[in-house]
GROMACS .gro file of C-alpha atoms in nm:
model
  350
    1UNK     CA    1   0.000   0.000   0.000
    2UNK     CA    2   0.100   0.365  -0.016
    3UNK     CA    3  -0.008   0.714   0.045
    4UNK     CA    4  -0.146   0.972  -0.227
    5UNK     CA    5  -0.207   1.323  -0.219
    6UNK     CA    6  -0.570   1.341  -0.189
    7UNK     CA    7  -0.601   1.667  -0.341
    8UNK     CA    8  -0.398   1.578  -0.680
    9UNK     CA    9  -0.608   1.255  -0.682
   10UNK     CA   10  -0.931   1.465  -0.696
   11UNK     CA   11  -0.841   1.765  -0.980
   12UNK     CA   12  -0.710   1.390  -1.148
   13UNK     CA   13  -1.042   1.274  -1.139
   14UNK     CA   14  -1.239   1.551  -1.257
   15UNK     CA   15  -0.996   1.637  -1.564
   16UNK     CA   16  -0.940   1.252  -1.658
   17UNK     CA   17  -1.253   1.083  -1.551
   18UNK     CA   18  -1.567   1.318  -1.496
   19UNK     CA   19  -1.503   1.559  -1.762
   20UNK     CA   20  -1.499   1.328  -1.986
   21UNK     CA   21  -1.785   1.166  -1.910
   22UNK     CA   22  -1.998   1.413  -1.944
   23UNK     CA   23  -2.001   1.580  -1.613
   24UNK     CA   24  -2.035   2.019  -1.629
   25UNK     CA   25  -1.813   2.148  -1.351
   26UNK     CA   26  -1.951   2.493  -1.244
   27UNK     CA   27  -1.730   2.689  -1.056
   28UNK     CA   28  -1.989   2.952  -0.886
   29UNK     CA   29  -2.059   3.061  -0.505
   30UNK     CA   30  -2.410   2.954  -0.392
   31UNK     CA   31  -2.600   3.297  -0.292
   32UNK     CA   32  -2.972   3.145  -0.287
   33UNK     CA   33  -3.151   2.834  -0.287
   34UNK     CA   34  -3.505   2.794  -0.381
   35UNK     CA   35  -3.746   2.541  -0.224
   36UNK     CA   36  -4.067   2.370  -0.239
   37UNK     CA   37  -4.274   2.114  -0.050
   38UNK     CA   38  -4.059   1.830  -0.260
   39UNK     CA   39  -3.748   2.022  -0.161
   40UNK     CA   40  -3.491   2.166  -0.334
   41UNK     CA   41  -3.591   2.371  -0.663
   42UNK     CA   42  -3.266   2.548  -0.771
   43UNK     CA   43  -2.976   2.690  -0.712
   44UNK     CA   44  -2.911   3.071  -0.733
   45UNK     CA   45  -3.235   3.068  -0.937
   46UNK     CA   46  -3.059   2.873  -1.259
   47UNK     CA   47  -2.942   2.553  -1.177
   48UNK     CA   48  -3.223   2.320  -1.149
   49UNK     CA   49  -3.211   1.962  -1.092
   50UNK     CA   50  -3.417   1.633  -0.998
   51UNK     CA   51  -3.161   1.536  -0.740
   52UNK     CA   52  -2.904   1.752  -0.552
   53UNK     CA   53  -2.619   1.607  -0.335
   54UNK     CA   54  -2.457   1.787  -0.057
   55UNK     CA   55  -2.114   1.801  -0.075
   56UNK     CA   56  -2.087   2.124   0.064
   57UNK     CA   57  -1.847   1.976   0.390
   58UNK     CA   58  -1.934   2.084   0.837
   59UNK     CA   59  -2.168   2.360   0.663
   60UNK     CA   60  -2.384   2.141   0.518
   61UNK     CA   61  -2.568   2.403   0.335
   62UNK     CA   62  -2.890   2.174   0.142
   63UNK     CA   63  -2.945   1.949   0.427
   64UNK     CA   64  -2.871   2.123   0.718
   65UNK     CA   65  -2.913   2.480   0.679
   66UNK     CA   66  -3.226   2.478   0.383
   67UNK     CA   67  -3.373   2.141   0.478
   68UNK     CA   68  -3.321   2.160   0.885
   69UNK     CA   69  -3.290   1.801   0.924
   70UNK     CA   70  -3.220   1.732   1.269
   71UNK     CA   71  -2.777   1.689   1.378
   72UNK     CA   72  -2.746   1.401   1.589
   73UNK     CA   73  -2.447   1.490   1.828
   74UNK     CA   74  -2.196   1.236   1.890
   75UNK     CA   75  -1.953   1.380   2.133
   76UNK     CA   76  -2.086   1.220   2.420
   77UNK     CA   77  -1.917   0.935   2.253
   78UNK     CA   78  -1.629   1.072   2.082
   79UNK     CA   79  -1.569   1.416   2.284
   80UNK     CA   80  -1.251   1.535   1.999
   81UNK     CA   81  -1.371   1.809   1.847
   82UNK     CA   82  -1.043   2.029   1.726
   83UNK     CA   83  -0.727   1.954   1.513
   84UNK     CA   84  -0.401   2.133   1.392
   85UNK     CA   85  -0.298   2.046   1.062
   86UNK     CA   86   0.017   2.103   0.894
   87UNK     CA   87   0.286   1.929   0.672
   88UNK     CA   88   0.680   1.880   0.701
   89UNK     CA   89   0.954   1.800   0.505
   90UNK     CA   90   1.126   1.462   0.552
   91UNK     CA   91   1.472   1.453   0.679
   92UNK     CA   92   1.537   1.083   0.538
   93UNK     CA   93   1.268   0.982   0.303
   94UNK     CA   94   1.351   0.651   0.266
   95UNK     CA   95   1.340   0.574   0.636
   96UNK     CA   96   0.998   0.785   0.706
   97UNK     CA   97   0.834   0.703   0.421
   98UNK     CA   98   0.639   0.405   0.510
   99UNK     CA   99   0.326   0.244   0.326
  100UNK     CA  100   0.111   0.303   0.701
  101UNK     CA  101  -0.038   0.631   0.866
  102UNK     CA  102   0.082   0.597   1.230
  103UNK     CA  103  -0.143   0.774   1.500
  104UNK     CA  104  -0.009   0.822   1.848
  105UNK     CA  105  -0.188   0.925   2.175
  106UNK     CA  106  -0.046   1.211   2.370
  107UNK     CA  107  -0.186   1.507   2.629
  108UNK     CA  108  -0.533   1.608   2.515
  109UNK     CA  109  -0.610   1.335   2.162
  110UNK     CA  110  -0.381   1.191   1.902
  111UNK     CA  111  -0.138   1.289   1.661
  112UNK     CA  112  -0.138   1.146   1.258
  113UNK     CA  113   0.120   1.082   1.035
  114UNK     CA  114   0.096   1.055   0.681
  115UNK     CA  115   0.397   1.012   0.490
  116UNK     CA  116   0.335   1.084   0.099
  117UNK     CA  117   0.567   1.140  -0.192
  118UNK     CA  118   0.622   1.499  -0.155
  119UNK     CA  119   0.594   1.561   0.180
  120UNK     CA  120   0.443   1.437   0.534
  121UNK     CA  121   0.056   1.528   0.677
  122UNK     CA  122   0.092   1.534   1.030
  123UNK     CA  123  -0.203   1.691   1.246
  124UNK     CA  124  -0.355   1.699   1.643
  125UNK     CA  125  -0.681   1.572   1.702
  126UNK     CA  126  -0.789   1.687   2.089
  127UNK     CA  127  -1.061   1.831   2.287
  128UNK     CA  128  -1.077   2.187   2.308
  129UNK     CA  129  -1.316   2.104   2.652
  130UNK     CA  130  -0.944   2.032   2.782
  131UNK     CA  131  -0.728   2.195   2.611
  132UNK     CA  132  -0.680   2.550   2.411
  133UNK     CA  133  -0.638   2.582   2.045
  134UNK     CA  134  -0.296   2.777   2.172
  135UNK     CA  135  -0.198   2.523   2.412
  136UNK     CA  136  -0.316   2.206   2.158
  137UNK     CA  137  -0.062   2.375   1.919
  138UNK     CA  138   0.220   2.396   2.194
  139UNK     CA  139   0.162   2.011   2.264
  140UNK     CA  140   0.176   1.942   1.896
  141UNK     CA  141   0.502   2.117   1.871
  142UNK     CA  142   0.676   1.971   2.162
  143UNK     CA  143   0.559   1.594   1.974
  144UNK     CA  144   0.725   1.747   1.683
  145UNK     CA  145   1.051   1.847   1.831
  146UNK     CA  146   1.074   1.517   2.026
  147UNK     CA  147   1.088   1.330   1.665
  148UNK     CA  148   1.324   1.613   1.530
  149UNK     CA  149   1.096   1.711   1.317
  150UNK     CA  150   1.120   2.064   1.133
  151UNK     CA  151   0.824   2.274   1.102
  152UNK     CA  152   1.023   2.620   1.074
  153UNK     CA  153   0.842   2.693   0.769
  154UNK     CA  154   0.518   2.501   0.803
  155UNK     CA  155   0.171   2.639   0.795
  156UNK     CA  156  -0.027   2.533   1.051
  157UNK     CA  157  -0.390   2.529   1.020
  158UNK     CA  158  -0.692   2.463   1.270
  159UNK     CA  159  -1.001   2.303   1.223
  160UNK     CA  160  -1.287   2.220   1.406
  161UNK     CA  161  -1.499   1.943   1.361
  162UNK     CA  162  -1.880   1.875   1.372
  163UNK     CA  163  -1.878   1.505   1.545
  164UNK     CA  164  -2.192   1.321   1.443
  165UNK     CA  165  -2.480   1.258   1.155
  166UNK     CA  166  -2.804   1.430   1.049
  167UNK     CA  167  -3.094   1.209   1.174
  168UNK     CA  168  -3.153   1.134   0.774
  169UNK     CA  169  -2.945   1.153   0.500
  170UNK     CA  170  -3.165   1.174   0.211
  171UNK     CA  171  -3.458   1.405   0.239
  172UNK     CA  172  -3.692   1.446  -0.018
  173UNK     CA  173  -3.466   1.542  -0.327
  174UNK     CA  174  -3.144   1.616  -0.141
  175UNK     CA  175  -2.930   1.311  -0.043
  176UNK     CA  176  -2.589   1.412   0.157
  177UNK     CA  177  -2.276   1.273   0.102
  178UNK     CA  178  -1.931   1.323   0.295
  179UNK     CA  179  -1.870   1.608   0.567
  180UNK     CA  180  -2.251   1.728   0.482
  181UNK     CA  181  -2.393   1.393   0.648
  182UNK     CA  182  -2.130   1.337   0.950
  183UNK     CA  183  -1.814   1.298   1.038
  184UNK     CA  184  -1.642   1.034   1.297
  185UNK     CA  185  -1.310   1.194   1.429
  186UNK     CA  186  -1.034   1.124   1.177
  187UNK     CA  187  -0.913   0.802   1.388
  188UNK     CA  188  -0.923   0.464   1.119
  189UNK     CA  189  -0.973   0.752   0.813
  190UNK     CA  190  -1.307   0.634   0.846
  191UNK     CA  191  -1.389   0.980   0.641
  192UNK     CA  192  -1.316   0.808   0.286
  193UNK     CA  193  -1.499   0.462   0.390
  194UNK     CA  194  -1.814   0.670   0.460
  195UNK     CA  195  -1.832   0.832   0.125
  196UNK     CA  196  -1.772   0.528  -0.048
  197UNK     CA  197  -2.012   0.343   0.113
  198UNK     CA  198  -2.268   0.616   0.087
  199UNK     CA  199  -2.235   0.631  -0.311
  200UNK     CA  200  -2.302   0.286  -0.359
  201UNK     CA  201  -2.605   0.298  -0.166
  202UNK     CA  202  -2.685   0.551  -0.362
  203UNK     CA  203  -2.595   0.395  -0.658
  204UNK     CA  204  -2.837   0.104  -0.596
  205UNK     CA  205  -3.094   0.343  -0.547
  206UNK     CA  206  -3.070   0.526  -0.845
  207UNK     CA  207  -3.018   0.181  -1.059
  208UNK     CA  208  -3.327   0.004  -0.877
  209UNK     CA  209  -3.568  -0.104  -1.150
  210UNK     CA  210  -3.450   0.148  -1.395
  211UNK     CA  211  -3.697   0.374  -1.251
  212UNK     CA  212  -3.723   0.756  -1.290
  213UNK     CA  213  -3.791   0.843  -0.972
  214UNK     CA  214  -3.724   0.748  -0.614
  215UNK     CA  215  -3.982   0.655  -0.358
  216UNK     CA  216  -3.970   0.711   0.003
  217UNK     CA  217  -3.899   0.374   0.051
  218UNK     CA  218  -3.573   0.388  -0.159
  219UNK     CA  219  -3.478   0.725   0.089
  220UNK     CA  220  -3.578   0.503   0.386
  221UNK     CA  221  -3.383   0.219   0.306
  222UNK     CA  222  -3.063   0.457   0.223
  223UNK     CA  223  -3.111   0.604   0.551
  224UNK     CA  224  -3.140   0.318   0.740
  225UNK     CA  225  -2.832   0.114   0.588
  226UNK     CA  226  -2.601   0.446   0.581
  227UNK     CA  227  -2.699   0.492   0.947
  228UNK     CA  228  -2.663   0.167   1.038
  229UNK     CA  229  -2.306   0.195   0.898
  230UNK     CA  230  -2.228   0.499   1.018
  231UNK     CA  231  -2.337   0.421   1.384
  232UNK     CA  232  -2.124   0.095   1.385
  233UNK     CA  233  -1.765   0.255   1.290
  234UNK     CA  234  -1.854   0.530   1.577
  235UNK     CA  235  -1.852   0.262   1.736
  236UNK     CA  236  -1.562   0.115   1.665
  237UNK     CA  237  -1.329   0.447   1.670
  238UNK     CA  238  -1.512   0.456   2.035
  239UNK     CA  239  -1.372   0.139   2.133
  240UNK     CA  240  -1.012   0.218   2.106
  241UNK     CA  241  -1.099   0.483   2.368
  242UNK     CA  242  -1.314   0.290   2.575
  243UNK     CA  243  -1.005   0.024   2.581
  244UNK     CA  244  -0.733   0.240   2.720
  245UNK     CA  245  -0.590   0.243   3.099
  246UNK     CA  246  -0.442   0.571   3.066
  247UNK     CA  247  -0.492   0.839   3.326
  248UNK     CA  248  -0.173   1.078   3.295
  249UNK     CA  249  -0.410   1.336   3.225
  250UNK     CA  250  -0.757   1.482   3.301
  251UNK     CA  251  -0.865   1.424   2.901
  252UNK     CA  252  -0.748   1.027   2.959
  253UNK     CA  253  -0.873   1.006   3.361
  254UNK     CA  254  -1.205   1.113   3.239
  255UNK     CA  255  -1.208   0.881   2.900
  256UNK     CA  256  -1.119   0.602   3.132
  257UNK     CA  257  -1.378   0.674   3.384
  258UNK     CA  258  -1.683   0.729   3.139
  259UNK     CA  259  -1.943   0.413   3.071
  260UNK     CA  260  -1.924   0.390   2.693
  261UNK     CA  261  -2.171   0.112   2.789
  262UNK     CA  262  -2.459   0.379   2.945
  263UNK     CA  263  -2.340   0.596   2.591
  264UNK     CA  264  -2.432   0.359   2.340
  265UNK     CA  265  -2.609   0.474   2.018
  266UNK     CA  266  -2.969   0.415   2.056
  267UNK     CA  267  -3.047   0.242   1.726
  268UNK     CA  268  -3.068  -0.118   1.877
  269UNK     CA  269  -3.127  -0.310   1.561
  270UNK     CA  270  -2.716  -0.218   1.500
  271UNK     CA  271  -2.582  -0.567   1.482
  272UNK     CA  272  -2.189  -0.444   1.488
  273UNK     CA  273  -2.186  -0.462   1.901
  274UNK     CA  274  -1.797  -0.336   1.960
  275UNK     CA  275  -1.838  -0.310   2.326
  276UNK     CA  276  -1.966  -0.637   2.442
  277UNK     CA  277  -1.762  -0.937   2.399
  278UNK     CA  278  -1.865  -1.175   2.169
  279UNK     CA  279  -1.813  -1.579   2.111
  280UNK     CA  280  -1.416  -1.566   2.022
  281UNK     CA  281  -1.489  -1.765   1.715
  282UNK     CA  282  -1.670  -1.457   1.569
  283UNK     CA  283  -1.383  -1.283   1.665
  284UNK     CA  284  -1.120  -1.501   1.472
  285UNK     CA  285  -1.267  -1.462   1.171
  286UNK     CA  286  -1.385  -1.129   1.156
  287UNK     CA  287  -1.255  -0.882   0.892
  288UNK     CA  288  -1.364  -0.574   1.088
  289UNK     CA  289  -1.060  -0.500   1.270
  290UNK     CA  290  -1.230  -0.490   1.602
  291UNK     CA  291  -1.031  -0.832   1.740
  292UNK     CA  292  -0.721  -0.649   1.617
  293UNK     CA  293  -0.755  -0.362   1.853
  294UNK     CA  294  -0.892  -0.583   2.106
  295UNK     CA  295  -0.595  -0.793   2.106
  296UNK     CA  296  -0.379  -0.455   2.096
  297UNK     CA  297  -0.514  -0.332   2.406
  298UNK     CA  298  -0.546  -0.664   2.597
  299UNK     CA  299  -0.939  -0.704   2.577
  300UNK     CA  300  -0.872  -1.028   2.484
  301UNK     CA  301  -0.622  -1.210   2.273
  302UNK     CA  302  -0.467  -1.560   2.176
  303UNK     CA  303  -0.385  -1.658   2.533
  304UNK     CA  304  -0.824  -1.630   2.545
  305UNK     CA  305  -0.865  -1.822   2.263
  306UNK     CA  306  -0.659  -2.101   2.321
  307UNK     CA  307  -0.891  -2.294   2.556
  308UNK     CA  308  -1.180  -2.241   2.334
  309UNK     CA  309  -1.056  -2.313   2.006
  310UNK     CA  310  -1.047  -2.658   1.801
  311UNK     CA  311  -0.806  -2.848   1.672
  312UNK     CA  312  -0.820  -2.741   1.349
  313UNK     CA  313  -0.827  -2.386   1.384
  314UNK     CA  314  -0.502  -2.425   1.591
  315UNK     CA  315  -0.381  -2.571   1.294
  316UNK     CA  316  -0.488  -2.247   1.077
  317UNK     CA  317  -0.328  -2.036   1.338
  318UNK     CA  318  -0.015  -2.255   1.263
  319UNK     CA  319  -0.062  -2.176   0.858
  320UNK     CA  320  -0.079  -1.785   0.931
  321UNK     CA  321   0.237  -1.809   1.092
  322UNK     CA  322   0.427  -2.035   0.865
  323UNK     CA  323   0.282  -1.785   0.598
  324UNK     CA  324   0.405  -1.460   0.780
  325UNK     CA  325   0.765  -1.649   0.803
  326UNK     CA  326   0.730  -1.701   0.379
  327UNK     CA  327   0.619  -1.319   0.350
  328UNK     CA  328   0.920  -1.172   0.582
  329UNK     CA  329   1.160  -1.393   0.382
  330UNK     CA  330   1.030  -1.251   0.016
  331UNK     CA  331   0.975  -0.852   0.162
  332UNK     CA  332   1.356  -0.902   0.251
  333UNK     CA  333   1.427  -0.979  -0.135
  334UNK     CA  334   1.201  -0.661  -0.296
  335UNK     CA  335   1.307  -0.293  -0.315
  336UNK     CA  336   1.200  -0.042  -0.016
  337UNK     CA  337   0.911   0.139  -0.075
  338UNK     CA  338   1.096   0.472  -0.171
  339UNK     CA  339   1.259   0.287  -0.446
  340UNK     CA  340   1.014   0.080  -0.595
  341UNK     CA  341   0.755   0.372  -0.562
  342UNK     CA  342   1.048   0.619  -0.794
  343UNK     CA  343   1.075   0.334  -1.005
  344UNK     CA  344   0.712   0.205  -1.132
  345UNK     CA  345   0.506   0.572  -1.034
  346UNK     CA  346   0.739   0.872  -1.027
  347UNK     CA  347   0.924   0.784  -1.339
  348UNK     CA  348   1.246   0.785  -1.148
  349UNK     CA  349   1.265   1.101  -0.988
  350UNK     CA  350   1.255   1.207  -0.622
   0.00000   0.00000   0.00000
């Protein structure tokens, strides 16, 4: 795997793909929206359509602000709320530049690193209910010095973020997609996930029967299954949060003393249940990731399993490793990332 620059990857996509296809890009600031009972009508009195998407980020300007469908607030499960974002040079790309974001947990949230070809992302999620935007940035700083890091000429930026979903996603002819309909905090880049899996619910929709319209029970059922989505990787983030033992500071004593049990979602027909433990053989052969950061923060793990598994899926367990042995051996045969990336994308420059 390896990073990209998001940015790049989307004016790629629009020039090389869209454009192509037939899509009109419109570059034009939104100054009124017209409305009826069935919802949206136009846009600054010209642009009309059957269907509008909201893509328009936090400010969710169709759904939120024209439509007033409901926010559900999250932050009594996920109280960050606040990052600083910058980028930094590397010092010795072919050592930092790894095929992995690595996030680690300090004062008041987390810090990200994302190494890509030109340069690293690095930004501090936190809390500003415990921390200042000024003293977030002076935490962020001393985590940069203490990995010799050099931000001298960095721009730092600070962003605040809208934790949650709107009660409905699609409503009447606007369906939201991205920032619009809610946001997780950035933990597991669940941000990119989300859209995906909204668009091909959406894509289903707008495919089912070959129809030319959409009934409320096509909206229903995109609500329910986005929702249901949505609420389950809240979940998830939540868990590596409810896991921790750390109480060095007030932001961690508290985390560690909250019942993420008491502040579950309410939707009870969500099946992805995080925070209870399940049989381990679900566990073992789950996909989701959620064994992975059990077993990283010593909910359960191996040493569990052992007395409850059978024979033969000790023997699988003996496969994996025998394969992980195989892959080491061949990784220690192939170029490092920096060089096979210059090689077969980057035409051989740096």
């Amino acid at each position: 795997a390896y990073h990209f620059d998001a940015t790049k990857f989307g004016l790629w996509l629009r020039d090389h793909y869209c454009k192509p296809k037939g899509v009109k890009h419109i570059i034009e600031d939104v100054n009124t929206i017209e409305t009826n009972k069935n919802g949206i009508v136009s846009l600054n009195k010209k642009h009309k359509a059957d269907m509008f998407i909201d893509c328009t980020g936090f400010k969710s300007m169709l759904l939120g602000e024209t439509l007033k469908e409901p926010f559900n607030d999250y932050s009594n499960l996920l109280v960050n709320n606040k990052a600083w974002a910058t980028r930094i040079p590397y010092k010795d790309k072919e050592k930092e530049l790894v095929p992995y974001t690595n996030c680690t947990a300090i004062e008041n949230g987390w810090v990200w690193n994302i190494p890509s070809w030109e340069r690293i992302g690095t930004g501090y999620v936190y809390s500003d209910k415990y921390v200042s935007d000024k003293g977030a940035l002076k935490e962020f700083k001393k985590y940069l010095d203490s990995k010799g890091s050099d931000y001298s000429a960095s721009e730092f930026k600070n962003i605040k973020m809208r934790v949650g979903r709107h009660k409905r996603l699609f409503v009447k002819n606007v369906c939201a997609i991205g920032l619009s309909a809610g946001f997780i905090e950035p933990l597991e880049s669940n941000g990119l996930l989300s859209v995906h899996e909204f668009l091909i619910n959406l894509v289903k929709v707008m495919r089912r029967g070959n129809q030319k319209t959409i009934s409320q029970w096509d909206r229903d059922n995109f609500n329910v299954e986005c929702s249901r989505f949505f609420d389950g990787f809240t979940e998830f983030v939540a868990m590596h949060y409810a896991l921790s033992h750390r109480e060095d500071t007030k932001y961690w004593r508290d985390i560690n003393n909250r019942s993420f049990y008491v502040e579950r979602l309410t939707d009870q027909s969500i099946k992805a249940d995080v925070l209870v433990k399940m049989s381990t053989g679900d566990y073992m052969r789950s996909d989701s990731g959620h064994h992975v950061v059990g077993v990283g923060l010593r909910y359960f793990g191996f040493d569990v399993f052992e007395d409850n598994l059978s024979q033969d899926e000790k023997f699988k367990i003996k496969l994996r490793e025998k394969q992980v042995e195989e892959w080491n051996t061949i990784c220690k045969t192939k170029p490092k990332l920096l060089q096979f990336l210059k090689d077969n994308i980057h035409n051989g420059s740096l």
